[in-house]
Coordinates of C-alpha atoms in Angstrom, one line a residue:
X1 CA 41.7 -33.7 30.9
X2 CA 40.8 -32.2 34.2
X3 CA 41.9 -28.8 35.8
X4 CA 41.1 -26.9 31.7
X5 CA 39.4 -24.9 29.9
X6 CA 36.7 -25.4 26.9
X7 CA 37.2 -22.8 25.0
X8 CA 34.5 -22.8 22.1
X9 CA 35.3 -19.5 19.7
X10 CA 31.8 -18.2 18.1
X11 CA 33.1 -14.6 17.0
X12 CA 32.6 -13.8 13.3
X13 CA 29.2 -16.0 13.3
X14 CA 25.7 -14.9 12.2
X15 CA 23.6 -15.7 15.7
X16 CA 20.4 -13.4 15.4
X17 CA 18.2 -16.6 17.4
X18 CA 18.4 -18.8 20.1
X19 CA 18.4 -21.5 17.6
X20 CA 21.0 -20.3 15.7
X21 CA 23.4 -20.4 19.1
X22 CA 22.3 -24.1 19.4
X23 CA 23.7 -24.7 15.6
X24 CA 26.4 -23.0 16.6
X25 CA 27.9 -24.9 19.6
X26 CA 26.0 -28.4 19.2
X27 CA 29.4 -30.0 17.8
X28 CA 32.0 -28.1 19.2
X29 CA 30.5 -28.7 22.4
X30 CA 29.3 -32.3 21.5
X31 CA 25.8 -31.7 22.2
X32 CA 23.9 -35.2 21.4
X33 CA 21.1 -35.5 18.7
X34 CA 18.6 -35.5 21.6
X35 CA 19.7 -32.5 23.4
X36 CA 16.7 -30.3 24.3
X37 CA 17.5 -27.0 22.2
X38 CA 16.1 -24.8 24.9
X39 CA 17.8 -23.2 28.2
X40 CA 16.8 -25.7 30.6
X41 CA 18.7 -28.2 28.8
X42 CA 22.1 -26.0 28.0
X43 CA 21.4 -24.9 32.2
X44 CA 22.0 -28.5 32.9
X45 CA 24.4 -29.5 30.1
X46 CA 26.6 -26.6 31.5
X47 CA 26.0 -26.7 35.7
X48 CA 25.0 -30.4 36.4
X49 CA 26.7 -32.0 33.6
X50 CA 26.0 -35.4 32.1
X51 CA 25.2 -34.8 28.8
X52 CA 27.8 -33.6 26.7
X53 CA 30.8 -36.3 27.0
X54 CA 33.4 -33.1 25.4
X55 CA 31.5 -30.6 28.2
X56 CA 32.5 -32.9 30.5
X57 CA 36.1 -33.7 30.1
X58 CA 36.1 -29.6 31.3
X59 CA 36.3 -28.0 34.4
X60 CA 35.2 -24.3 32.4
X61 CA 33.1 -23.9 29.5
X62 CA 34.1 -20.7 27.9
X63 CA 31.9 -19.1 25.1
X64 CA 33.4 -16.0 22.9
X65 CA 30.2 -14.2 21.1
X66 CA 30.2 -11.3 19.4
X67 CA 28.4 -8.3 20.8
X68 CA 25.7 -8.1 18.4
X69 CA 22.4 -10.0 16.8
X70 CA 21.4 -12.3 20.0
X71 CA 23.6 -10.6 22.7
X72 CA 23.4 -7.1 21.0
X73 CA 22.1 -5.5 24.0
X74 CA 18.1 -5.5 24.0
X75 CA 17.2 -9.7 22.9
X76 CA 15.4 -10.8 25.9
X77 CA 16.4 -13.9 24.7
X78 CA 20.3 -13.7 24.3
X79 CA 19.9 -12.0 28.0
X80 CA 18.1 -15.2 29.1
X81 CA 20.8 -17.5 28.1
X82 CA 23.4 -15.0 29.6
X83 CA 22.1 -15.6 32.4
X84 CA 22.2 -18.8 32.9
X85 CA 26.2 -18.7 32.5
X86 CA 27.8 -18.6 36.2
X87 CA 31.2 -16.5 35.4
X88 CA 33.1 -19.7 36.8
X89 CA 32.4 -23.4 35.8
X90 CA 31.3 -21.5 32.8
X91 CA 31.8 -17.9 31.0
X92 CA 30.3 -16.3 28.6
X93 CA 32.3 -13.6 27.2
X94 CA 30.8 -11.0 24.7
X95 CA 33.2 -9.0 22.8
X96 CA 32.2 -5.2 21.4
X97 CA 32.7 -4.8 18.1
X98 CA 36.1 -3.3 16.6

């Protein structure tokens, strides 16, 4: 299913942590049991590839987030994992409220 988009929806959800991100896209992403649950491992789930089989049936990861809790603004934390997004082979896309 080359040449698409993974498009994984998290509006509407609760994430004040960076383990409550992790709840949030372990299946729709099909994150195994053993994935690391930190940002080196989503860093190489989403750039190298190779451990998430759904991940990898994508060219472009696309995360929707709310603008608020983790990526409200000042969570070092939610900036972190931001970061690590490339704005090509995969987005992060935070939406302001309203």
């Amino acid at each position: 299913m080359k040449d698409s988009e993974l498009t994984v929806d998290l509006r509407g959800r609760r994430m004040e942590t960076l383990r409550d991100f992790w709840d949030a896209v372990a299946e729709p992403c099909g994150l195994p049991e053993w994935f690391g649950r930190n940002l080196d491992a989503w860093s190489d789930t989403i750039h190298a590839r190779g451990i998430s089989d759904v991940i990898d049936m994508y060219d472009v990861l696309v995360v929707h987030v709310d603008q608020s809790g983790l990526f409200g603004g000042d969570q070092p934390e939610g900036s972190s994992l931001a970061g690590i997004f490339d704005g090509v082979q995969n987005r992060l896309v935070v939406h302001s409220p309203g």
